[in-house]
mmCIF file of C-alpha atoms in Angstrom:
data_model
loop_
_atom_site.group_PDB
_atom_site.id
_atom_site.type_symbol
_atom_site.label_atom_id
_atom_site.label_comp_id
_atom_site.label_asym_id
_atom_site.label_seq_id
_atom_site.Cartn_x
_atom_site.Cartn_y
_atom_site.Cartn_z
ATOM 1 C CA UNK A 11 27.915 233.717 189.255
ATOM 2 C CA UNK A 12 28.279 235.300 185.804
ATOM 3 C CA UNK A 13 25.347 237.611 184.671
ATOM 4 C CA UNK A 14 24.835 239.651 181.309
ATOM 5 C CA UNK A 15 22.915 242.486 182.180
ATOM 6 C CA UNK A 16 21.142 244.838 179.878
ATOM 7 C CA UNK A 17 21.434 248.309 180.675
ATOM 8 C CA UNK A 18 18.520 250.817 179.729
ATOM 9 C CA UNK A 19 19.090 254.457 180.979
ATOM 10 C CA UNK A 20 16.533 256.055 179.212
ATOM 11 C CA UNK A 21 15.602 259.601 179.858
ATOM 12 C CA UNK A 22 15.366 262.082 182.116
ATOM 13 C CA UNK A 23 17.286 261.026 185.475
ATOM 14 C CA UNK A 24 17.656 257.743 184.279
ATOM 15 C CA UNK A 25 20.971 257.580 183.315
ATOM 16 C CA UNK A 26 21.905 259.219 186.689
ATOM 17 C CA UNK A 27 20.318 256.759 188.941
ATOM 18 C CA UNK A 28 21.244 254.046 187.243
ATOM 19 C CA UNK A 29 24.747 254.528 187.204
ATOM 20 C CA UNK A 30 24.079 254.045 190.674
ATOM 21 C CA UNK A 31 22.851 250.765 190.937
ATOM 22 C CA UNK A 32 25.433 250.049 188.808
ATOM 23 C CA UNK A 33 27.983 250.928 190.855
ATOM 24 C CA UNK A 34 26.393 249.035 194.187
ATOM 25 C CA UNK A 35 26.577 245.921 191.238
ATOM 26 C CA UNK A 36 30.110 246.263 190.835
ATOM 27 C CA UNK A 37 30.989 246.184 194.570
ATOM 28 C CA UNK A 38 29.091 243.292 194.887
ATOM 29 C CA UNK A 39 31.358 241.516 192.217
ATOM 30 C CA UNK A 40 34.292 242.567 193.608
ATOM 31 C CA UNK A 41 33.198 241.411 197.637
ATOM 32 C CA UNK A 42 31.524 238.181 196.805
ATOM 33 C CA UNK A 43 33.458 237.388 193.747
ATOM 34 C CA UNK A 44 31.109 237.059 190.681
ATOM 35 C CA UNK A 45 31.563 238.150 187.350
ATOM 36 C CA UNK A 46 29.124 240.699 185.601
ATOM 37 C CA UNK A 47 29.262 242.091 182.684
ATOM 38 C CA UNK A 48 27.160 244.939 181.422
ATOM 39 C CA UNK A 49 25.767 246.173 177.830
ATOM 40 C CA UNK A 50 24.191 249.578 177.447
ATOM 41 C CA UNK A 51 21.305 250.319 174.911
ATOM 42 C CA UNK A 52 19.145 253.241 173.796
ATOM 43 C CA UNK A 53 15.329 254.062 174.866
ATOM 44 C CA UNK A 54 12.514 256.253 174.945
ATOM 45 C CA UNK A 55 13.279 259.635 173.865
ATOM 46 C CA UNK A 56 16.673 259.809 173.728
ATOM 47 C CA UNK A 57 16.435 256.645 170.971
ATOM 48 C CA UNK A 58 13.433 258.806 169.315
ATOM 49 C CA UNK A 59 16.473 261.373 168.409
ATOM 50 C CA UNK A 60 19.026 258.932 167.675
ATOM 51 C CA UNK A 61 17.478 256.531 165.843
ATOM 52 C CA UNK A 62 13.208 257.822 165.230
ATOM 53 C CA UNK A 63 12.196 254.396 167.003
ATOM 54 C CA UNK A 64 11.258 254.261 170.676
ATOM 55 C CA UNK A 65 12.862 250.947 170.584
ATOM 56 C CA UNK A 66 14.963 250.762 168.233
ATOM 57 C CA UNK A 67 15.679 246.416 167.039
ATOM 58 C CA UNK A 68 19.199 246.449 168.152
ATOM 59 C CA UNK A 69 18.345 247.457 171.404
ATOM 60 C CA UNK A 70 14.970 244.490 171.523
ATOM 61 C CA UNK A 71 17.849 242.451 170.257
ATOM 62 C CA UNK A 72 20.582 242.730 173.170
ATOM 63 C CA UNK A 73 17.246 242.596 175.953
ATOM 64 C CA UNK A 74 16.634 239.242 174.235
ATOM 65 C CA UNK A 75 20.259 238.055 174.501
ATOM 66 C CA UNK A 76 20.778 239.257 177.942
ATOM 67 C CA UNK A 77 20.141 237.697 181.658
ATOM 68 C CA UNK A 78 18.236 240.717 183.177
ATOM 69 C CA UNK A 79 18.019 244.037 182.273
ATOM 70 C CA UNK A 80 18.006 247.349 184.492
ATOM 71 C CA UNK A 81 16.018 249.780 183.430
ATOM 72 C CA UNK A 82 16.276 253.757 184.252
ATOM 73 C CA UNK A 83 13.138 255.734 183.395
ATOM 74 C CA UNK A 84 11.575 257.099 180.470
ATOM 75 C CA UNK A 85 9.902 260.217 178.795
ATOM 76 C CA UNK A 86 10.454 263.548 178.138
ATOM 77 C CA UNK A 87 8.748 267.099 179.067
ATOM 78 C CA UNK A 88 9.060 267.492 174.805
ATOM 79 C CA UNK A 89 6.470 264.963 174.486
ATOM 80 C CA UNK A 90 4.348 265.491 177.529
ATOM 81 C CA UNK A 91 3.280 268.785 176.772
ATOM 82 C CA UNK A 92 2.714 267.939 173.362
ATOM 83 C CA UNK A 93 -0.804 266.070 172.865
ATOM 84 C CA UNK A 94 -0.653 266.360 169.313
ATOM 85 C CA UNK A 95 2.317 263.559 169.004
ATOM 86 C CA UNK A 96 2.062 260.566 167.032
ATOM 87 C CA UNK A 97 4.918 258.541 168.558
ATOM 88 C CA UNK A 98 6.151 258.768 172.809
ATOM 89 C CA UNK A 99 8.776 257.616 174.646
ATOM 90 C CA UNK A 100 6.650 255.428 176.848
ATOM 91 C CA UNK A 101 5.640 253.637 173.551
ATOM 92 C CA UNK A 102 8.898 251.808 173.667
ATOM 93 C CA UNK A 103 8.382 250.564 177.435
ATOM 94 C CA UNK A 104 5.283 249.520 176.340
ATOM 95 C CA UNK A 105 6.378 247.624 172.996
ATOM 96 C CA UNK A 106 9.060 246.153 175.187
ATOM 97 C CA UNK A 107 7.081 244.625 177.607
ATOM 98 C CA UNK A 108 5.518 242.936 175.053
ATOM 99 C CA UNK A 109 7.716 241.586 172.807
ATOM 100 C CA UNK A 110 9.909 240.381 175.982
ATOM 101 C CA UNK A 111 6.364 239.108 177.499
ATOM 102 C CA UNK A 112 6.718 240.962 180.804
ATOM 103 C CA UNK A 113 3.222 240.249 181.949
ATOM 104 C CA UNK A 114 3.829 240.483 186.127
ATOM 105 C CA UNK A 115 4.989 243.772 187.532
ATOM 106 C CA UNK A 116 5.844 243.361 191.501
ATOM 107 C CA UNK A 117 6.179 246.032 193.082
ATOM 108 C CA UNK A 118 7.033 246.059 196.963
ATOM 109 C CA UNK A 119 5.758 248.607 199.551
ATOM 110 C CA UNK A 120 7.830 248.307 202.297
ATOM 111 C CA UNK A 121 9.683 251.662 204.630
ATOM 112 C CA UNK A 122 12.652 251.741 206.314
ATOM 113 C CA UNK A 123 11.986 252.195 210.032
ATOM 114 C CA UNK A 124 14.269 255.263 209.723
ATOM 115 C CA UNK A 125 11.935 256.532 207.692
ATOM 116 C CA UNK A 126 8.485 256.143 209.380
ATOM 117 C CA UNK A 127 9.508 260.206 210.037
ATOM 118 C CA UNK A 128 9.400 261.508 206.696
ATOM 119 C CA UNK A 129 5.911 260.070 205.677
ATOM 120 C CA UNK A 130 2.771 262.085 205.512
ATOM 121 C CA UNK A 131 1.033 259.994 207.425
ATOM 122 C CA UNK A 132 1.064 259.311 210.734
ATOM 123 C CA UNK A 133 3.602 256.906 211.928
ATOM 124 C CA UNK A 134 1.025 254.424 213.882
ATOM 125 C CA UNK A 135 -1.009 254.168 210.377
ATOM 126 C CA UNK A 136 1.981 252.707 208.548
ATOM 127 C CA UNK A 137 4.308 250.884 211.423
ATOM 128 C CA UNK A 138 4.672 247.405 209.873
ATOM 129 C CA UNK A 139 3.187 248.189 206.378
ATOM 130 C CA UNK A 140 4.317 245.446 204.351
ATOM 131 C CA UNK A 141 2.394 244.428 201.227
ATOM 132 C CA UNK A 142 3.359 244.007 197.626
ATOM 133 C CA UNK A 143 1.524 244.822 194.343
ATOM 134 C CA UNK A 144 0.693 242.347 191.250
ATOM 135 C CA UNK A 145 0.054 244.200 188.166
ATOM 136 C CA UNK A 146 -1.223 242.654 185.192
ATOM 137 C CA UNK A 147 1.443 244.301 182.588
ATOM 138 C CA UNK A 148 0.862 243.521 178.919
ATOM 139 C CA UNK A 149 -2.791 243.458 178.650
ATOM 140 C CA UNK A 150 -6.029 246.274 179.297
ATOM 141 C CA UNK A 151 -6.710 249.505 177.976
ATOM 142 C CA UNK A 152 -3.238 251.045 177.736
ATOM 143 C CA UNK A 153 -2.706 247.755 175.064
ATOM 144 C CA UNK A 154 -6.333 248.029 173.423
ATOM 145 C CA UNK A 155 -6.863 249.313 170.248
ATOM 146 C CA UNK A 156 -7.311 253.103 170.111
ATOM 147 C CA UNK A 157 -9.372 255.431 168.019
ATOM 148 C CA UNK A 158 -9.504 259.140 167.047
ATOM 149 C CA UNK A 159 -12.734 260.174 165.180
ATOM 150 C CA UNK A 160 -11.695 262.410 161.788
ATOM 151 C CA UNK A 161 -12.223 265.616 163.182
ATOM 152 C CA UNK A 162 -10.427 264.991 166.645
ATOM 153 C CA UNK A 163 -13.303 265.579 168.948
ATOM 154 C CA UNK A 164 -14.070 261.724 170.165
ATOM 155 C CA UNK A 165 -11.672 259.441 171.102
ATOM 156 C CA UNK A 166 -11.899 255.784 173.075
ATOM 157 C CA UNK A 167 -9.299 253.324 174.029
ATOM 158 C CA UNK A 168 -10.653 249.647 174.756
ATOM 159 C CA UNK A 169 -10.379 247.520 177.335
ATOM 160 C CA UNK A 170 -9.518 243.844 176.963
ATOM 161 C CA UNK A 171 -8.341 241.049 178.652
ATOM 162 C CA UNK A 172 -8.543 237.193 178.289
ATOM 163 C CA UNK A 173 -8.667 234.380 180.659
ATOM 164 C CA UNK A 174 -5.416 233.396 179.863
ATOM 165 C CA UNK A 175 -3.661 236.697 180.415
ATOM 166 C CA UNK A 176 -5.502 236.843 183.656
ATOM 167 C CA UNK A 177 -4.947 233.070 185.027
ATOM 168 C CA UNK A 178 -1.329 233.701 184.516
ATOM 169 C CA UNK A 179 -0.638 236.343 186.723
ATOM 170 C CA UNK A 180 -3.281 235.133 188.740
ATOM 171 C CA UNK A 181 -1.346 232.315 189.854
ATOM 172 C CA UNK A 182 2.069 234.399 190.554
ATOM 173 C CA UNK A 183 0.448 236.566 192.936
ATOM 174 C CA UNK A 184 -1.358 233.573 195.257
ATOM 175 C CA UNK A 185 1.932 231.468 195.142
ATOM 176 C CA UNK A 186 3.458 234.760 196.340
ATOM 177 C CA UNK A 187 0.317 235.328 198.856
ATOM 178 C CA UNK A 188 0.943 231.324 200.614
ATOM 179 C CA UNK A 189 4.330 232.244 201.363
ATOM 180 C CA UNK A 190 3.630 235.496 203.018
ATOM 181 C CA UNK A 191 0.806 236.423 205.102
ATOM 182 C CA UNK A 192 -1.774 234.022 203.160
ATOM 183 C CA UNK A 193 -3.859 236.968 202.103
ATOM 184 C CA UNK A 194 -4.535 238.197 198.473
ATOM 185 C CA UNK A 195 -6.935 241.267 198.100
ATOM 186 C CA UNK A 196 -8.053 242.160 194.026
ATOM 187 C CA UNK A 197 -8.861 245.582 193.318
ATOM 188 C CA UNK A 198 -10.949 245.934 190.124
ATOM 189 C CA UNK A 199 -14.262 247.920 189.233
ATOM 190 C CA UNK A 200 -16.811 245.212 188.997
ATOM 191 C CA UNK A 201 -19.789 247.251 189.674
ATOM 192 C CA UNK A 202 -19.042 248.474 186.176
ATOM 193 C CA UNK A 203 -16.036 247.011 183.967
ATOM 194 C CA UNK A 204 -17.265 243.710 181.954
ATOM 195 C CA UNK A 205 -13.679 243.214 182.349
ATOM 196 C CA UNK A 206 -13.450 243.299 186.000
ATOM 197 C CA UNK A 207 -16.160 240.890 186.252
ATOM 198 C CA UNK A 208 -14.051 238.840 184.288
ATOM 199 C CA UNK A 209 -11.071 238.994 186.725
ATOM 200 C CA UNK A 210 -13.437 237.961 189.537
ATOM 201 C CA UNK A 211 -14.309 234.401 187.604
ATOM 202 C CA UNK A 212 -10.892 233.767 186.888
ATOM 203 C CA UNK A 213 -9.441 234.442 190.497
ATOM 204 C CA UNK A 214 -12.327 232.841 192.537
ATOM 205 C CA UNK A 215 -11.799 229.847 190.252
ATOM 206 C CA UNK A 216 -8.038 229.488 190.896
ATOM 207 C CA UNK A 217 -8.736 230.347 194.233
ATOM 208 C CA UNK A 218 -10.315 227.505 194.900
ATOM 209 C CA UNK A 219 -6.819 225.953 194.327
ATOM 210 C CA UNK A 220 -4.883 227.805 197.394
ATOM 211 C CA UNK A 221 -7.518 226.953 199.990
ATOM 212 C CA UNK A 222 -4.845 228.337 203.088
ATOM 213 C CA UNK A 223 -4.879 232.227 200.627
ATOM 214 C CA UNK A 224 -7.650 234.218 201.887
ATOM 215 C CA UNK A 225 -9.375 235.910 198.993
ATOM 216 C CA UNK A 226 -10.928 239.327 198.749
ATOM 217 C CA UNK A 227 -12.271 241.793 196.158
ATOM 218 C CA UNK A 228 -12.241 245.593 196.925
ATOM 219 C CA UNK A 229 -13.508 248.264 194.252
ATOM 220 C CA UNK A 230 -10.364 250.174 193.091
ATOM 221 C CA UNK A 231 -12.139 253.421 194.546
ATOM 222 C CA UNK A 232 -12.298 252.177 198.187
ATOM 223 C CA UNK A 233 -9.233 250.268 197.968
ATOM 224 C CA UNK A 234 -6.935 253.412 197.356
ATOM 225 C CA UNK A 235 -9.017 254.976 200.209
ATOM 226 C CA UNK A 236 -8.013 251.601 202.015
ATOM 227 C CA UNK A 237 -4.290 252.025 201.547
ATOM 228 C CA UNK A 238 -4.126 255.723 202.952
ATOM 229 C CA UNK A 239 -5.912 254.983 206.243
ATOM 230 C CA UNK A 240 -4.573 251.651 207.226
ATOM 231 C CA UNK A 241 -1.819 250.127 204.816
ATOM 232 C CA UNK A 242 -1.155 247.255 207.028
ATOM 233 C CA UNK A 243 -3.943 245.419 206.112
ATOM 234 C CA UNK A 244 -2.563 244.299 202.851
ATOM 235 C CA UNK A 245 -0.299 241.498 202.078
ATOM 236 C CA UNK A 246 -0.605 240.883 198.521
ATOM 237 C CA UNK A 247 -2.390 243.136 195.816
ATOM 238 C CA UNK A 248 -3.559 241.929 192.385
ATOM 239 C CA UNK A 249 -4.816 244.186 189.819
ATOM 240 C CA UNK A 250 -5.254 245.593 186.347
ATOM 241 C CA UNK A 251 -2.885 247.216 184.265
ATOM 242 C CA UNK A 252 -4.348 250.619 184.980
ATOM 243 C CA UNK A 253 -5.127 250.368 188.271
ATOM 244 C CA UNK A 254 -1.997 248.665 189.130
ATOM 245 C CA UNK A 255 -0.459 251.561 188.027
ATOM 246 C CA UNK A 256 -2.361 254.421 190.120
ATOM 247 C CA UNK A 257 -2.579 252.223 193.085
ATOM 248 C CA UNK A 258 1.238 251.480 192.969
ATOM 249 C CA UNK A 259 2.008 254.936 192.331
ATOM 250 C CA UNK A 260 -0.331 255.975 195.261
ATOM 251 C CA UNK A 261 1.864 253.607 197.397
ATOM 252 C CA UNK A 262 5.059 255.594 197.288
ATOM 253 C CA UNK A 263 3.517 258.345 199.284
ATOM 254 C CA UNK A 264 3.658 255.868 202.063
ATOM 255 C CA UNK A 265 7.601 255.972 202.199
ATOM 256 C CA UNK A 266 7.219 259.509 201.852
ATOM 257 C CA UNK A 267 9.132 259.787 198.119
ATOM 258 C CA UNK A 268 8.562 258.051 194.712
ATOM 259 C CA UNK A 269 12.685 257.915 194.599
ATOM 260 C CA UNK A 270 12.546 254.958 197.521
ATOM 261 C CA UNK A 271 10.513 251.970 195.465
ATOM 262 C CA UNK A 272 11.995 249.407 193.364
ATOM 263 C CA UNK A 273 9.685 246.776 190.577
ATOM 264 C CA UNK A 274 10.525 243.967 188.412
ATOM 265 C CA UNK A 275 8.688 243.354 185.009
ATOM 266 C CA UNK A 276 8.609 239.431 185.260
ATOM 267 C CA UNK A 277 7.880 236.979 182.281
ATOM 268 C CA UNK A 278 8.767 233.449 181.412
ATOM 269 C CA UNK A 279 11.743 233.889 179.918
ATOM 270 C CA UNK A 280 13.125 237.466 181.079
ATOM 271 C CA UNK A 281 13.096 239.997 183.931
ATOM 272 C CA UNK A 282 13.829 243.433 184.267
ATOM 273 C CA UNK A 283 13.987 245.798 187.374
ATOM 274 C CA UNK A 284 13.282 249.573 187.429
ATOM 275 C CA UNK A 285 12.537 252.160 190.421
ATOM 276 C CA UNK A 286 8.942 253.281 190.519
ATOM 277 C CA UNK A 287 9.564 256.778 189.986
ATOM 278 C CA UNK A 288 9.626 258.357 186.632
ATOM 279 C CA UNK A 289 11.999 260.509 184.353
ATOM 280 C CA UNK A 290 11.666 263.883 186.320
ATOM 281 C CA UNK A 291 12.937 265.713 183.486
ATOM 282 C CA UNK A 292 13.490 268.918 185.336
ATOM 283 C CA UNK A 293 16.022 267.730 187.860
ATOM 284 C CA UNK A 294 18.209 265.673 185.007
ATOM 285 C CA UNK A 295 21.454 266.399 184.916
ATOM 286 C CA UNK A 296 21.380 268.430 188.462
ATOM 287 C CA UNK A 297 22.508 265.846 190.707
ATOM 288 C CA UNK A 298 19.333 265.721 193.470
ATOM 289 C CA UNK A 299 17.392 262.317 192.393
ATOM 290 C CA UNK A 300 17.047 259.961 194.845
ATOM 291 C CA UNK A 301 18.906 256.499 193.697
ATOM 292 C CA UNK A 302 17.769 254.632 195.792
ATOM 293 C CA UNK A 303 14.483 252.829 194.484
ATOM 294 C CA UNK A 304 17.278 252.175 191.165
ATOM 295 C CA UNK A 305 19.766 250.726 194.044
ATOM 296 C CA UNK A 306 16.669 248.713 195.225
ATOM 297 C CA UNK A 307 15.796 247.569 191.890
ATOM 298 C CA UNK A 308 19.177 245.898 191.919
ATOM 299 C CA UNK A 309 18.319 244.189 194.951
ATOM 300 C CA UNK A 310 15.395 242.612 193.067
ATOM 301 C CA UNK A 311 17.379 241.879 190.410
ATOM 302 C CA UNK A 312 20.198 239.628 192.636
ATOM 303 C CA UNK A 313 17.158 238.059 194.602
ATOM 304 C CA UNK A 314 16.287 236.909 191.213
ATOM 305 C CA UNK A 315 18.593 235.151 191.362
ATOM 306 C CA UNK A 316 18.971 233.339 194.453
ATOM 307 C CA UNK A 317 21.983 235.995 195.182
ATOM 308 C CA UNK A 318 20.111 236.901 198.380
ATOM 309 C CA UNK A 319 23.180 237.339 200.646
ATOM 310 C CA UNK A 320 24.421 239.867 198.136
ATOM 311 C CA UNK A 321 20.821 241.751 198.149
ATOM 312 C CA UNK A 322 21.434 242.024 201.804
ATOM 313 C CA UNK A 323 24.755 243.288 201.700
ATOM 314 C CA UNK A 324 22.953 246.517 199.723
ATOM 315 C CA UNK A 325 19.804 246.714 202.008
ATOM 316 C CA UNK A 326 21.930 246.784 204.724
ATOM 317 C CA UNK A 327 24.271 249.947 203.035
ATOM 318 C CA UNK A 328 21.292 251.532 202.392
ATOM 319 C CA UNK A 329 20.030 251.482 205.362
ATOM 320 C CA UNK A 330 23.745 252.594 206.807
ATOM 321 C CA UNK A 331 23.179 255.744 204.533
ATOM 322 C CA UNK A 332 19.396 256.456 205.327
ATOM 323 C CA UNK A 333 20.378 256.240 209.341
ATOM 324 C CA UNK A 334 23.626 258.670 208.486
ATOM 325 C CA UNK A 335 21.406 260.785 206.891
ATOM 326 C CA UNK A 336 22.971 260.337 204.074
ATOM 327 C CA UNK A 337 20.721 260.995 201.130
ATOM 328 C CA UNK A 338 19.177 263.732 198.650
ATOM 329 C CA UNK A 339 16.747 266.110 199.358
ATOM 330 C CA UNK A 340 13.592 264.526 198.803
ATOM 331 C CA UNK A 341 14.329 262.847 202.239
ATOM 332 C CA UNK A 342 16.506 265.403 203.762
ATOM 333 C CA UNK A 343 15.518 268.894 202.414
ATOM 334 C CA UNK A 344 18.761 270.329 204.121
ATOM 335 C CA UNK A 345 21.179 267.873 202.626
ATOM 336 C CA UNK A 346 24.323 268.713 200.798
ATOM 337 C CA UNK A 347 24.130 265.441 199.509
ATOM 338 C CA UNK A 348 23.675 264.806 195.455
ATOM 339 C CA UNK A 349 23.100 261.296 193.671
ATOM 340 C CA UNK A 350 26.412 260.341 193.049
ATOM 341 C CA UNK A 351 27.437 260.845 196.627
ATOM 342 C CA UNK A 352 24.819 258.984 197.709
ATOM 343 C CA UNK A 353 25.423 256.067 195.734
ATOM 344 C CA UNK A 354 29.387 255.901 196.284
ATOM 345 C CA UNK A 355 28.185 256.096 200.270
ATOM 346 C CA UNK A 356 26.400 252.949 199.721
ATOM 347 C CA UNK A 357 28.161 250.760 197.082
ATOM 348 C CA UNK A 358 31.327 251.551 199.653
ATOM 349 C CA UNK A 359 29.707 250.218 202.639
ATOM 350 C CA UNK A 360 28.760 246.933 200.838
ATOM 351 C CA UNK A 361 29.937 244.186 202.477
ATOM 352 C CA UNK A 362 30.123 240.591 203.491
ATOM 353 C CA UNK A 363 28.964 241.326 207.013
ATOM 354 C CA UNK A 364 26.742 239.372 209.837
ATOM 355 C CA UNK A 365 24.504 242.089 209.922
ATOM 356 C CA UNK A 366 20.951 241.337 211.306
ATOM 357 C CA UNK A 367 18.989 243.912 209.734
ATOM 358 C CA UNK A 368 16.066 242.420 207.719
ATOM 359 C CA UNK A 369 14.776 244.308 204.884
ATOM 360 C CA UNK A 370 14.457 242.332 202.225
ATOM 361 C CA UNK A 371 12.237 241.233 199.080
ATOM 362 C CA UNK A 372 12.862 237.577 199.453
ATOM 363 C CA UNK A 373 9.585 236.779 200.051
ATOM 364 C CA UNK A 374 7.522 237.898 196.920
ATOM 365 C CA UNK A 375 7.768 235.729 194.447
ATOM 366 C CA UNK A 376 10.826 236.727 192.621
ATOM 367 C CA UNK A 377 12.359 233.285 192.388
ATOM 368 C CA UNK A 378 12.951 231.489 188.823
ATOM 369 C CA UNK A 379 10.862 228.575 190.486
ATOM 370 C CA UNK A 380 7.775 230.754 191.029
ATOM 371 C CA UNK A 381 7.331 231.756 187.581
ATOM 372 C CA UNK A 382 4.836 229.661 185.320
#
């Protein structure tokens, strides 16, 4: 298969991590014989200081004109500490979602049995924890318009979402639901978001349309209580931007590090894959971030499409390295391990094998054919 892929490196560890995945890419060209090709661009800060545009058009241009695009992370310590700034980083992520239409983030919360260890909770709490979450990505209050009174003391942001963006995303996460566990659980604050009540119409409606999906509605409150005493009740989340975001961030304490998730933004017409973690400005250029939730992002990206042999073939590495101990600190606090040896460990062990280890992200909804 041929594939143009977009490369985003961003900020922070970004371009560290990345270069990982990329390199677990590349062996997969070389042992199953496809043909990649790869085109970097600029975002976040680092196209702030090259350019004064989070996303600059060149690089919206080259998304556009690509296949998929990887993404590395985004945002800087310059702009975090500094409330007083007009234009962030994460402006460009956000502007990018939108002009590319990226309305379904998926985001998979799965462990690695070697890793049932290393979590802060107890190992019979998440044994089997399998579930994935659908967040609404282009719509809600972090798109709403946003107001600053003259004199700087009141500020709001508003909330607002249609039927349409709702129904469409809606549908994603119940075709994902019927080919999983046939449960779909919506997390929203109806007791007092107009919004939320909205959400409820629009899913019980369509629900009525995947009769075999068992439907349920938990307050956003209770349900990230919910996920930290007994994560193995879920099977398929749907949510709100916002909440999406907390609740999938809340998630990665499961696996015991934010450096072990992958996500793909889905739309229509593109796709893009990026770890869960963010730009953890103070370890860039130090060689201790995890690559792995980049590595799996690339797994996400070849499920895509239908390269699911090949996605193996890295699971299967990964989980090579994880068992070998093998990885950075966050997992092993006495490894002598960095990022780049982690990732040459795995893209080295990829290979065309038999191997009956299954770990993979098959299942949720990432095919071409699920997307409406």
């Amino acid at each position: 298969m041929n594939l143009n892929i977009t490369l985003l490196p961003g900020d922070g560890i970004g371009p560290e991590v990345l270069a990982q995945a990329v390199k677990c890419l590349r062996a997969v060209e070389e042992t199953f014989n496809h043909n990649f090709s790869y085109i970097e661009a600029s975002i976040g800060a680092v196209a702030m200081d090259q350019t004064g545009s989070p996303l600059p058009e060149e690089t919206l241009e080259i998304c556009k004109a690509s296949d998929a695009i990887l993404f590395g992370t985004i945002g800087t310590l310059k702009y975090d500490d500094n409330p007083y700034a007009k234009v962030r980083p994460e402006q460009g992520l956000l502007q990018l979602r939108k002009e590319l239409n990226l309305f379904s983030s998926i985001r998979p919360v799965k462990i690695f049995p070697t890793l049932l260890e290393k979590s802060p909770l107890k190992k019979e709490i998440i044994l089997g924890t399998d579930f994935v979450i659908y967040r609404e990505l282009t719509g809600g209050i972090y798109f709403g318009e946003k107001k600053l009174s003259a004199d700087g003391t009141v500020a709001s942001d508003l909330c607002e979402y249609s039927e349409k963006e709702i129904s469409r995303i809606t549908h994603l996460a119940f075709k994902a639901a019927k080919n999983r566990m046939q449960k779909l659980t919506v997390v929203d604050k109806a007791n007092v978001l107009e919004t939320s009540r909205l959400w409820r119409r629009v899913v019980s409606k369509i629900g009525e349309s995947y009769p075999e999906v068992a439907l349920e509605f938990l307050l956003a409150d209770n349900a990230a209580m919910q996920i930290m005493l007994n994560p193995k009740q879920f099977d398929v989340i749907l949510t709100d931007n916002l909440f999406g975001d907390i609740l999938s961030d809340q998630s990665s304490a499961i696996c015991g590090s934010k450096g072990l998730l992958p996500s793909a933004s889905i739309g229509n017409d593109y796709a893009m894959f990026e770890p869960f973690h963010g730009s953890f400005t103070q370890a860039k250029g130090k060689n201790i971030a995890n690559p792995i939730a980049s590595i799996l992002s690339a797994v996400m990206l070849l499920n895509h499409f239908g390269l699911n042999e090949e996605a193996q073939a890295i699971i299967v590495a990964v989980d090579k390295a994880l068992r070998k101990n093998i990885s950075t600190k966050d997992i092993n606090p006495s490894s002598t391990y960095g990022t780049s040896q982690v990732g040459d460990f795995i893209s080295q062990n990829i290979i065309d094998s038999e191997d009956d280890f299954n770990f993979n992200y098959e299942n949720i909804g990432l095919g071409k054919s699920t997307i409406i």
